[in-house]
PDB file of C-alpha atoms and ligand atoms in Angstrom:
ATOM      1  CA  MET B   6     -50.621 -45.344 -26.946  1.00 68.00           C
ATOM      2  CA  ARG B   7     -51.025 -42.448 -25.051  1.00 71.00           C
ATOM      3  CA  GLU B   8     -48.947 -39.736 -25.322  1.00 67.00           C
ATOM      4  CA  GLY B   9     -47.839 -39.714 -21.600  1.00 72.00           C
ATOM      5  CA  GLN B  10     -46.373 -43.294 -22.512  1.00 77.00           C
ATOM      6  CA  LEU B  11     -43.832 -41.193 -24.219  1.00 79.00           C
ATOM      7  CA  TRP B  12     -42.503 -39.153 -21.591  1.00 83.00           C
ATOM      8  CA  PRO B  13     -39.632 -41.029 -20.403  1.00 87.00           C
ATOM      9  CA  ALA B  14     -38.215 -40.804 -23.694  1.00 88.00           C
ATOM     10  CA  LEU B  15     -39.068 -37.253 -24.336  1.00 92.00           C
ATOM     11  CA  GLN B  16     -36.951 -36.302 -21.163  1.00 94.00           C
ATOM     12  CA  ASN B  17     -33.885 -36.404 -23.442  1.00 96.00           C
ATOM     13  CA  TYR B  18     -34.934 -33.378 -25.445  1.00 96.00           C
ATOM     14  CA  TRP B  19     -35.190 -29.942 -24.973  1.00 97.00           C
ATOM     15  CA  HIS B  20     -38.594 -28.348 -24.324  1.00 95.00           C
ATOM     16  CA  PRO B  21     -39.664 -24.576 -24.386  1.00 94.00           C
ATOM     17  CA  VAL B  22     -41.437 -24.518 -20.778  1.00 93.00           C
ATOM     18  CA  ALA B  23     -41.887 -20.146 -20.253  1.00 93.00           C
ATOM     19  CA  LEU B  24     -41.355 -16.974 -22.114  1.00 93.00           C
ATOM     20  CA  SER B  25     -37.849 -15.366 -21.253  1.00 94.00           C
ATOM     21  CA  LYS B  26     -39.553 -12.087 -20.245  1.00 93.00           C
ATOM     22  CA  ASP B  27     -41.823 -14.286 -17.684  1.00 93.00           C
ATOM     23  CA  VAL B  28     -38.859 -15.178 -15.621  1.00 95.00           C
ATOM     24  CA  ALA B  29     -37.855 -12.060 -13.900  1.00 92.00           C
ATOM     25  CA  GLU B  30     -36.944 -11.243  -9.842  1.00 91.00           C
ATOM     26  CA  LYS B  31     -39.633 -13.794  -8.503  1.00 94.00           C
ATOM     27  CA  PRO B  32     -39.273 -17.492  -9.224  1.00 96.00           C
ATOM     28  CA  LEU B  33     -42.004 -19.188 -11.728  1.00 96.00           C
ATOM     29  CA  ALA B  34     -43.573 -22.588 -11.259  1.00 95.00           C
ATOM     30  CA  VAL B  35     -44.001 -24.533 -14.430  1.00 94.00           C
ATOM     31  CA  ARG B  36     -44.466 -28.176 -15.341  1.00 91.00           C
ATOM     32  CA  LEU B  37     -42.882 -30.214 -18.166  1.00 91.00           C
ATOM     33  CA  LEU B  38     -43.810 -34.021 -18.617  1.00 88.00           C
ATOM     34  CA  ASP B  39     -45.827 -34.025 -15.222  1.00 84.00           C
ATOM     35  CA  GLU B  40     -42.362 -32.652 -13.572  1.00 92.00           C
ATOM     36  CA  ARG B  41     -43.090 -29.701 -11.266  1.00 94.00           C
ATOM     37  CA  LEU B  42     -40.440 -27.167 -11.872  1.00 96.00           C
ATOM     38  CA  ALA B  43     -39.131 -24.004 -10.597  1.00 97.00           C
ATOM     39  CA  LEU B  44     -37.362 -21.280 -12.694  1.00 97.00           C
ATOM     40  CA  PHE B  45     -35.262 -18.620 -10.967  1.00 98.00           C
ATOM     41  CA  ARG B  46     -33.064 -15.927 -12.615  1.00 98.00           C
ATOM     42  CA  LEU B  47     -29.964 -15.487 -10.442  1.00 97.00           C
ATOM     43  CA  LYS B  48     -27.091 -13.214 -10.590  1.00 95.00           C
ATOM     44  CA  THR B  49     -25.210 -15.894 -12.201  1.00 92.00           C
ATOM     45  CA  GLY B  50     -27.949 -16.897 -14.775  1.00 95.00           C
ATOM     46  CA  LEU B  51     -31.316 -18.744 -15.190  1.00 97.00           C
ATOM     47  CA  VAL B  52     -31.627 -22.110 -13.208  1.00 98.00           C
ATOM     48  CA  CYS B  53     -34.065 -24.891 -13.144  1.00 98.00           C
ATOM     49  CA  PHE B  54     -34.727 -27.128 -10.160  1.00 98.00           C
ATOM     50  CA  ARG B  55     -37.398 -29.440  -9.204  1.00 97.00           C
ATOM     51  CA  ASP B  56     -39.928 -27.602  -7.208  1.00 97.00           C
ATOM     52  CA  LEU B  57     -39.431 -29.387  -3.972  1.00 97.00           C
ATOM     53  CA  CYS B  58     -37.215 -28.276  -1.100  1.00 97.00           C
ATOM     54  CA  ILE B  59     -35.461 -31.376  -0.104  1.00 97.00           C
ATOM     55  CA  HIS B  60     -36.100 -30.309   3.464  1.00 97.00           C
ATOM     56  CA  ARG B  61     -39.554 -30.679   4.071  1.00 96.00           C
ATOM     57  CA  GLY B  62     -40.950 -30.840   0.881  1.00 96.00           C
ATOM     58  CA  THR B  63     -42.093 -27.044   0.253  1.00 97.00           C
ATOM     59  CA  SER B  64     -42.284 -25.756  -3.304  1.00 97.00           C
ATOM     60  CA  LEU B  65     -38.871 -23.221  -4.129  1.00 97.00           C
ATOM     61  CA  SER B  66     -41.104 -21.343  -6.355  1.00 96.00           C
ATOM     62  CA  LEU B  67     -42.663 -20.084  -3.228  1.00 97.00           C
ATOM     63  CA  GLY B  68     -39.412 -18.835  -2.198  1.00 97.00           C
ATOM     64  CA  ARG B  69     -37.412 -15.733  -3.252  1.00 97.00           C
ATOM     65  CA  ILE B  70     -33.833 -15.000  -4.867  1.00 97.00           C
ATOM     66  CA  GLU B  71     -31.032 -13.789  -2.889  1.00 97.00           C
ATOM     67  CA  GLY B  72     -28.399 -12.991  -5.243  1.00 94.00           C
ATOM     68  CA  ASP B  73     -27.017 -15.802  -6.638  1.00 96.00           C
ATOM     69  CA  ARG B  74     -29.033 -18.072  -3.921  1.00 97.00           C
ATOM     70  CA  VAL B  75     -32.542 -19.653  -3.873  1.00 98.00           C
ATOM     71  CA  VAL B  76     -34.184 -19.262  -0.352  1.00 98.00           C
ATOM     72  CA  CYS B  77     -36.788 -21.451   0.714  1.00 98.00           C
ATOM     73  CA  ALA B  78     -39.690 -19.960   1.850  1.00 97.00           C
ATOM     74  CA  TYR B  79     -40.329 -22.451   4.749  1.00 97.00           C
ATOM     75  CA  HIS B  80     -36.682 -22.301   7.134  1.00 98.00           C
ATOM     76  CA  GLY B  81     -34.926 -20.340   4.741  1.00 98.00           C
ATOM     77  CA  TRP B  82     -32.461 -22.902   3.415  1.00 98.00           C
ATOM     78  CA  ASN B  83     -29.949 -21.530   0.643  1.00 98.00           C
ATOM     79  CA  TYR B  84     -29.374 -23.357  -2.373  1.00 98.00           C
ATOM     80  CA  SER B  85     -26.588 -22.453  -4.915  1.00 98.00           C
ATOM     81  CA  SER B  86     -27.263 -22.224  -8.772  1.00 97.00           C
ATOM     82  CA  SER B  87     -25.971 -25.992  -8.788  1.00 97.00           C
ATOM     83  CA  GLY B  88     -28.787 -27.074  -6.398  1.00 98.00           C
ATOM     84  CA  VAL B  89     -26.279 -27.557  -3.394  1.00 98.00           C
ATOM     85  CA  CYS B  90     -27.498 -26.291  -0.090  1.00 98.00           C
ATOM     86  CA  VAL B  91     -25.060 -23.884   1.342  1.00 97.00           C
ATOM     87  CA  ARG B  92     -26.869 -22.178   4.358  1.00 97.00           C
ATOM     88  CA  ILE B  93     -29.108 -23.633   6.650  1.00 98.00           C
ATOM     89  CA  PRO B  94     -30.338 -21.004   9.177  1.00 97.00           C
ATOM     90  CA  ALA B  95     -30.985 -23.194  12.034  1.00 97.00           C
ATOM     91  CA  LEU B  96     -27.960 -25.271  12.194  1.00 97.00           C
ATOM     92  CA  PRO B  97     -25.553 -24.367  14.968  1.00 95.00           C
ATOM     93  CA  PRO B  98     -22.331 -22.984  12.752  1.00 90.00           C
ATOM     94  CA  GLU B  99     -20.001 -26.124  13.868  1.00 94.00           C
ATOM     95  CA  ARG B 100     -22.559 -28.340  12.603  1.00 96.00           C
ATOM     96  CA  PRO B 101     -21.592 -29.327   8.857  1.00 96.00           C
ATOM     97  CA  ILE B 102     -24.437 -29.124   6.195  1.00 97.00           C
ATOM     98  CA  PRO B 103     -25.126 -32.652   5.162  1.00 96.00           C
ATOM     99  CA  GLU B 104     -24.274 -33.870   1.848  1.00 95.00           C
ATOM    100  CA  LYS B 105     -27.495 -34.962   0.576  1.00 96.00           C
ATOM    101  CA  ALA B 106     -29.048 -31.048   1.223  1.00 97.00           C
ATOM    102  CA  ARG B 107     -29.278 -30.490  -2.458  1.00 97.00           C
ATOM    103  CA  VAL B 108     -32.212 -30.198  -4.997  1.00 98.00           C
ATOM    104  CA  GLU B 109     -32.188 -31.726  -8.667  1.00 97.00           C
ATOM    105  CA  ALA B 110     -31.080 -29.116 -11.129  1.00 98.00           C
ATOM    106  CA  PHE B 111     -31.946 -29.611 -14.673  1.00 98.00           C
ATOM    107  CA  ARG B 112     -29.954 -28.245 -17.752  1.00 98.00           C
ATOM    108  CA  CYS B 113     -31.632 -24.979 -18.676  1.00 97.00           C
ATOM    109  CA  GLN B 114     -30.916 -22.352 -21.371  1.00 97.00           C
ATOM    110  CA  GLU B 115     -32.485 -19.703 -23.075  1.00 97.00           C
ATOM    111  CA  ARG B 116     -32.811 -18.975 -26.884  1.00 96.00           C
ATOM    112  CA  TYR B 117     -35.282 -17.072 -28.961  1.00 95.00           C
ATOM    113  CA  GLY B 118     -37.035 -15.348 -26.246  1.00 93.00           C
ATOM    114  CA  LEU B 119     -37.916 -18.781 -24.657  1.00 95.00           C
ATOM    115  CA  VAL B 120     -36.797 -20.814 -21.863  1.00 96.00           C
ATOM    116  CA  TRP B 121     -35.623 -24.289 -22.605  1.00 97.00           C
ATOM    117  CA  VAL B 122     -35.115 -27.306 -19.950  1.00 97.00           C
ATOM    118  CA  CYS B 123     -34.103 -31.138 -20.742  1.00 97.00           C
ATOM    119  CA  LEU B 124     -34.848 -32.927 -17.735  1.00 97.00           C
ATOM    120  CA  GLY B 125     -32.330 -35.925 -19.096  1.00 96.00           C
ATOM    121  CA  GLU B 126     -29.349 -36.537 -21.420  1.00 97.00           C
ATOM    122  CA  PRO B 127     -30.130 -34.095 -24.605  1.00 97.00           C
ATOM    123  CA  ARG B 128     -30.293 -36.483 -27.590  1.00 95.00           C
ATOM    124  CA  ALA B 129     -30.099 -33.335 -29.913  1.00 96.00           C
ATOM    125  CA  PRO B 130     -29.441 -29.624 -29.643  1.00 96.00           C
ATOM    126  CA  ILE B 131     -32.117 -26.769 -29.152  1.00 97.00           C
ATOM    127  CA  PRO B 132     -33.670 -26.696 -32.945  1.00 97.00           C
ATOM    128  CA  GLU B 133     -31.897 -24.095 -35.118  1.00 95.00           C
ATOM    129  CA  PHE B 134     -33.809 -20.546 -35.808  1.00 96.00           C
ATOM    130  CA  PRO B 135     -30.909 -18.689 -37.384  1.00 95.00           C
ATOM    131  CA  GLU B 136     -33.047 -15.897 -38.657  1.00 95.00           C
ATOM    132  CA  TYR B 137     -33.716 -14.991 -35.218  1.00 94.00           C
ATOM    133  CA  ALA B 138     -30.456 -13.098 -34.677  1.00 92.00           C
ATOM    134  CA  ASP B 139     -30.265 -12.142 -38.127  1.00 94.00           C
ATOM    135  CA  PRO B 140     -30.811  -8.104 -38.593  1.00 94.00           C
ATOM    136  CA  ALA B 141     -32.054  -8.781 -42.101  1.00 93.00           C
ATOM    137  CA  PHE B 142     -35.345 -10.077 -40.537  1.00 94.00           C
ATOM    138  CA  ASP B 143     -37.912  -8.199 -38.489  1.00 91.00           C
ATOM    139  CA  ALA B 144     -39.021 -10.642 -35.348  1.00 88.00           C
ATOM    140  CA  TYR B 145     -42.504 -10.603 -34.462  1.00 87.00           C
ATOM    141  CA  PHE B 146     -43.659 -13.178 -31.678  1.00 86.00           C
ATOM    142  CA  ILE B 147     -46.996 -14.303 -31.517  1.00 86.00           C
ATOM    143  CA  GLY B 148     -48.455 -16.389 -29.009  1.00 80.00           C
ATOM    144  CA  PRO B 149     -48.178 -18.618 -26.638  1.00 84.00           C
ATOM    145  CA  THR B 150     -51.668 -20.079 -27.574  1.00 86.00           C
ATOM    146  CA  THR B 151     -53.468 -23.266 -26.311  1.00 86.00           C
ATOM    147  CA  TRP B 152     -54.978 -25.891 -28.455  1.00 86.00           C
ATOM    148  CA  ASN B 153     -57.068 -28.706 -26.709  1.00 85.00           C
ATOM    149  CA  CYS B 154     -54.929 -31.665 -28.551  1.00 84.00           C
ATOM    150  CA  SER B 155     -51.667 -33.477 -28.272  1.00 82.00           C
ATOM    151  CA  ALA B 156     -48.628 -31.476 -29.667  1.00 85.00           C
ATOM    152  CA  ALA B 157     -47.910 -34.311 -32.089  1.00 86.00           C
ATOM    153  CA  ARG B 158     -51.357 -33.662 -33.376  1.00 88.00           C
ATOM    154  CA  ALA B 159     -50.340 -29.655 -33.719  1.00 90.00           C
ATOM    155  CA  MET B 160     -47.151 -30.489 -35.303  1.00 91.00           C
ATOM    156  CA  GLU B 161     -49.292 -32.796 -37.859  1.00 92.00           C
ATOM    157  CA  ASN B 162     -51.606 -29.923 -38.519  1.00 93.00           C
ATOM    158  CA  PHE B 163     -48.783 -27.298 -39.195  1.00 92.00           C
ATOM    159  CA  VAL B 164     -47.380 -29.411 -42.147  1.00 91.00           C
ATOM    160  CA  ASP B 165     -50.956 -30.963 -43.190  1.00 91.00           C
ATOM    161  CA  GLN B 166     -51.167 -29.429 -46.723  1.00 87.00           C
ATOM    162  CA  ALA B 167     -54.447 -31.320 -47.823  1.00 90.00           C
ATOM    163  CA  HIS B 168     -56.270 -29.498 -45.162  1.00 93.00           C
ATOM    164  CA  PHE B 169     -55.854 -26.198 -46.702  1.00 88.00           C
ATOM    165  CA  ALA B 170     -58.467 -26.376 -49.318  1.00 88.00           C
ATOM    166  CA  TRP B 171     -60.832 -27.260 -46.668  1.00 92.00           C
ATOM    167  CA  VAL B 172     -60.322 -25.413 -43.728  1.00 93.00           C
ATOM    168  CA  HIS B 173     -58.503 -22.284 -45.333  1.00 90.00           C
ATOM    169  CA  ASP B 174     -60.370 -22.320 -48.406  1.00 88.00           C
ATOM    170  CA  GLY B 175     -59.638 -19.090 -50.302  1.00 84.00           C
ATOM    171  CA  ILE B 176     -57.066 -18.111 -47.739  1.00 83.00           C
ATOM    172  CA  LEU B 177     -54.123 -20.797 -48.009  1.00 81.00           C
ATOM    173  CA  GLY B 178     -55.865 -23.499 -50.149  1.00 83.00           C
ATOM    174  CA  ASP B 179     -58.884 -23.400 -53.008  1.00 84.00           C
ATOM    175  CA  ARG B 180     -61.472 -26.003 -52.813  1.00 88.00           C
ATOM    176  CA  ASN B 181     -61.194 -26.447 -56.662  1.00 89.00           C
ATOM    177  CA  HIS B 182     -57.875 -27.474 -56.395  1.00 86.00           C
ATOM    178  CA  PRO B 183     -57.250 -29.773 -53.420  1.00 87.00           C
ATOM    179  CA  GLU B 184     -54.567 -31.952 -55.054  1.00 87.00           C
ATOM    180  CA  PHE B 185     -51.384 -32.389 -52.893  1.00 82.00           C
ATOM    181  CA  VAL B 186     -48.252 -32.810 -54.930  1.00 81.00           C
ATOM    182  CA  PRO B 187     -46.344 -35.434 -52.950  1.00 87.00           C
ATOM    183  CA  VAL B 188     -42.805 -34.389 -51.203  1.00 92.00           C
ATOM    184  CA  ASP B 189     -39.563 -36.290 -50.696  1.00 95.00           C
ATOM    185  CA  VAL B 190     -39.092 -36.484 -46.988  1.00 96.00           C
ATOM    186  CA  GLU B 191     -35.329 -36.997 -45.790  1.00 97.00           C
ATOM    187  CA  ARG B 192     -34.277 -37.886 -42.248  1.00 97.00           C
ATOM    188  CA  HIS B 193     -31.277 -36.052 -40.808  1.00 96.00           C
ATOM    189  CA  GLY B 194     -30.753 -37.810 -37.087  1.00 94.00           C
ATOM    190  CA  GLU B 195     -33.173 -36.190 -35.371  1.00 94.00           C
ATOM    191  CA  GLU B 196     -34.357 -34.044 -38.046  1.00 96.00           C
ATOM    192  CA  LEU B 197     -37.008 -34.555 -41.170  1.00 97.00           C
ATOM    193  CA  ARG B 198     -36.350 -31.916 -44.174  1.00 97.00           C
ATOM    194  CA  TRP B 199     -38.238 -31.392 -47.409  1.00 97.00           C
ATOM    195  CA  ASP B 200     -39.308 -28.641 -49.411  1.00 95.00           C
ATOM    196  CA  MET B 201     -41.976 -27.647 -51.802  1.00 92.00           C
ATOM    197  CA  GLU B 202     -43.331 -25.530 -54.978  1.00 89.00           C
ATOM    198  CA  GLU B 203     -46.101 -23.593 -53.825  1.00 83.00           C
ATOM    199  CA  PRO B 204     -48.210 -21.525 -56.444  1.00 78.00           C
ATOM    200  CA  ALA B 205     -49.416 -18.107 -55.783  1.00 78.00           C
ATOM    201  CA  ASN B 206     -52.688 -18.329 -53.495  1.00 73.00           C
ATOM    202  CA  PRO B 207     -54.951 -15.849 -51.593  1.00 71.00           C
ATOM    203  CA  MET B 208     -52.691 -15.151 -48.752  1.00 73.00           C
ATOM    204  CA  HIS B 209     -49.400 -15.208 -50.686  1.00 76.00           C
ATOM    205  CA  PRO B 210     -49.752 -13.590 -54.030  1.00 79.00           C
ATOM    206  CA  VAL B 211     -46.252 -14.634 -55.492  1.00 84.00           C
ATOM    207  CA  LYS B 212     -45.272 -18.243 -56.230  1.00 87.00           C
ATOM    208  CA  HIS B 213     -42.535 -19.453 -53.479  1.00 89.00           C
ATOM    209  CA  ARG B 214     -40.828 -22.212 -52.373  1.00 93.00           C
ATOM    210  CA  ARG B 215     -41.140 -23.663 -48.592  1.00 93.00           C
ATOM    211  CA  VAL B 216     -38.563 -25.259 -46.908  1.00 96.00           C
ATOM    212  CA  TYR B 217     -39.273 -27.397 -43.883  1.00 97.00           C
ATOM    213  CA  ARG B 218     -37.307 -28.685 -40.946  1.00 97.00           C
ATOM    214  CA  MET B 219     -39.177 -30.907 -38.222  1.00 97.00           C
ATOM    215  CA  TYR B 220     -37.095 -31.454 -35.116  1.00 96.00           C
ATOM    216  CA  ARG B 221     -38.118 -33.697 -32.608  1.00 93.00           C
ATOM    217  CA  PRO B 222     -40.010 -33.677 -30.479  1.00 93.00           C
ATOM    218  CA  PHE B 223     -42.317 -30.747 -30.991  1.00 93.00           C
ATOM    219  CA  THR B 224     -40.642 -27.816 -33.242  1.00 96.00           C
ATOM    220  CA  ILE B 225     -40.639 -26.801 -36.655  1.00 97.00           C
ATOM    221  CA  HIS B 226     -38.774 -24.372 -38.829  1.00 97.00           C
ATOM    222  CA  GLN B 227     -40.444 -23.008 -42.175  1.00 96.00           C
ATOM    223  CA  ARG B 228     -38.896 -21.254 -44.772  1.00 96.00           C
ATOM    224  CA  LYS B 229     -40.898 -19.348 -47.387  1.00 93.00           C
ATOM    225  CA  GLU B 230     -39.145 -18.160 -50.025  1.00 94.00           C
ATOM    226  CA  ARG B 231     -40.745 -15.821 -52.622  1.00 90.00           C
ATOM    227  CA  GLU B 232     -39.748 -15.822 -56.216  1.00 87.00           C
ATOM    228  CA  ASP B 233     -39.400 -11.990 -55.839  1.00 87.00           C
ATOM    229  CA  GLY B 234     -36.402 -12.781 -53.198  1.00 89.00           C
ATOM    230  CA  GLU B 235     -38.362 -12.101 -50.075  1.00 91.00           C
ATOM    231  CA  VAL B 236     -38.043 -14.773 -46.932  1.00 94.00           C
ATOM    232  CA  GLU B 237     -40.531 -15.428 -44.133  1.00 92.00           C
ATOM    233  CA  ALA B 238     -39.258 -17.592 -41.701  1.00 95.00           C
ATOM    234  CA  THR B 239     -41.199 -19.377 -38.847  1.00 95.00           C
ATOM    235  CA  PHE B 240     -40.152 -20.986 -35.782  1.00 95.00           C
ATOM    236  CA  TYR B 241     -43.183 -23.077 -34.359  1.00 94.00           C
ATOM    237  CA  ALA B 242     -42.408 -24.316 -30.789  1.00 92.00           C
ATOM    238  CA  ASN B 243     -44.782 -26.867 -29.199  1.00 88.00           C
ATOM    239  CA  ALA B 244     -44.599 -27.256 -25.220  1.00 80.00           C
ATOM    240  CA  LEU B 245     -45.997 -30.027 -23.044  1.00 72.00           C
ATOM    241  CA  PHE B 246     -45.328 -28.088 -19.882  1.00 55.00           C
ATOM    242  CA  ARG B 247     -48.886 -27.728 -18.381  1.00 53.00           C
ATOM    243  CA  PRO B 248     -49.951 -31.466 -19.274  1.00 39.00           C
ATOM    244  CA  GLU B 249     -52.988 -31.516 -16.529  1.00 39.00           C
ATOM    245  CA  LYS B 250     -54.497 -28.772 -19.022  1.00 43.00           C
ATOM    246  CA  ALA B 251     -54.294 -28.678 -22.960  1.00 40.00           C
ATOM    247  CA  PRO B 252     -50.627 -28.549 -24.156  1.00 42.00           C
ATOM    248  CA  ALA B 253     -49.766 -24.526 -24.798  1.00 43.00           C
ATOM    249  CA  PHE B 254     -48.259 -23.334 -28.212  1.00 44.00           C
ATOM    250  CA  PHE B 255     -45.521 -20.755 -28.519  1.00 42.00           C
ATOM    251  CA  TRP B 256     -45.095 -19.471 -32.390  1.00 37.00           C
TER     252      TRP B 256
HETATM  253  S1  LIG K   6     -38.936 -26.768   3.926  1.00 95.87           S
HETATM  254 FE1  LIG K   6     -37.515 -25.660   2.877  1.00 95.87          FE
HETATM  255  S2  LIG K   6     -36.114 -25.066   4.447  1.00 95.87           S
HETATM  256 FE2  LIG K   6     -37.322 -26.317   5.277  1.00 95.87          FE
END
């Protein structure tokens, strides 16, 4: 099966599509599951439209933002935050705006410095990252980085302990001790959970416990709880918003 065959089902999940800081005064064009989208930071908040003006098919991402409206670059149609056309400059004032003059708007939220979009009906909320808002933690943003593989394969790699001794020998693993202790994985709805005790290694000189939460479709939350009390949390959110190229990844 090709990953593209899964896209109809993947429409019903939240996906990170951009960094919040990259959606500013100008529209931003992105792709999600082969859908061309445009993000706009309006006065009323962030919106995500199909990147296609209903009038003559111009990319709305070529247009501009005026307060709480998106203005198409071609004939200046104005769209409200819900995607409804509220002004057609060429239309005589006595003529009403046609009912069908609207663009498709998708669910869009900002969380953890990322813009998340769901193209369908969300089967699950945006994955949890409680440490992000916890003042006891220092936050570091790494990425985005691009891997030339499917997002599912990248997820697998993140939790694949058996490769540490071979690919990360002397860093995360030890080739003289490649054995992997099996773990018990529990399913909780759209989420898998497990944890494991990890001995000290060259990268982590203190024994620690790793607690994993794997969220459908492509996000992992990992906590490393050291026996000296220090905690490190990683939120690994994979994005499929540029399928014509390699998937891009946010750490
Ligand atoms: S194509 Fe957008 S207003 Fe005409």
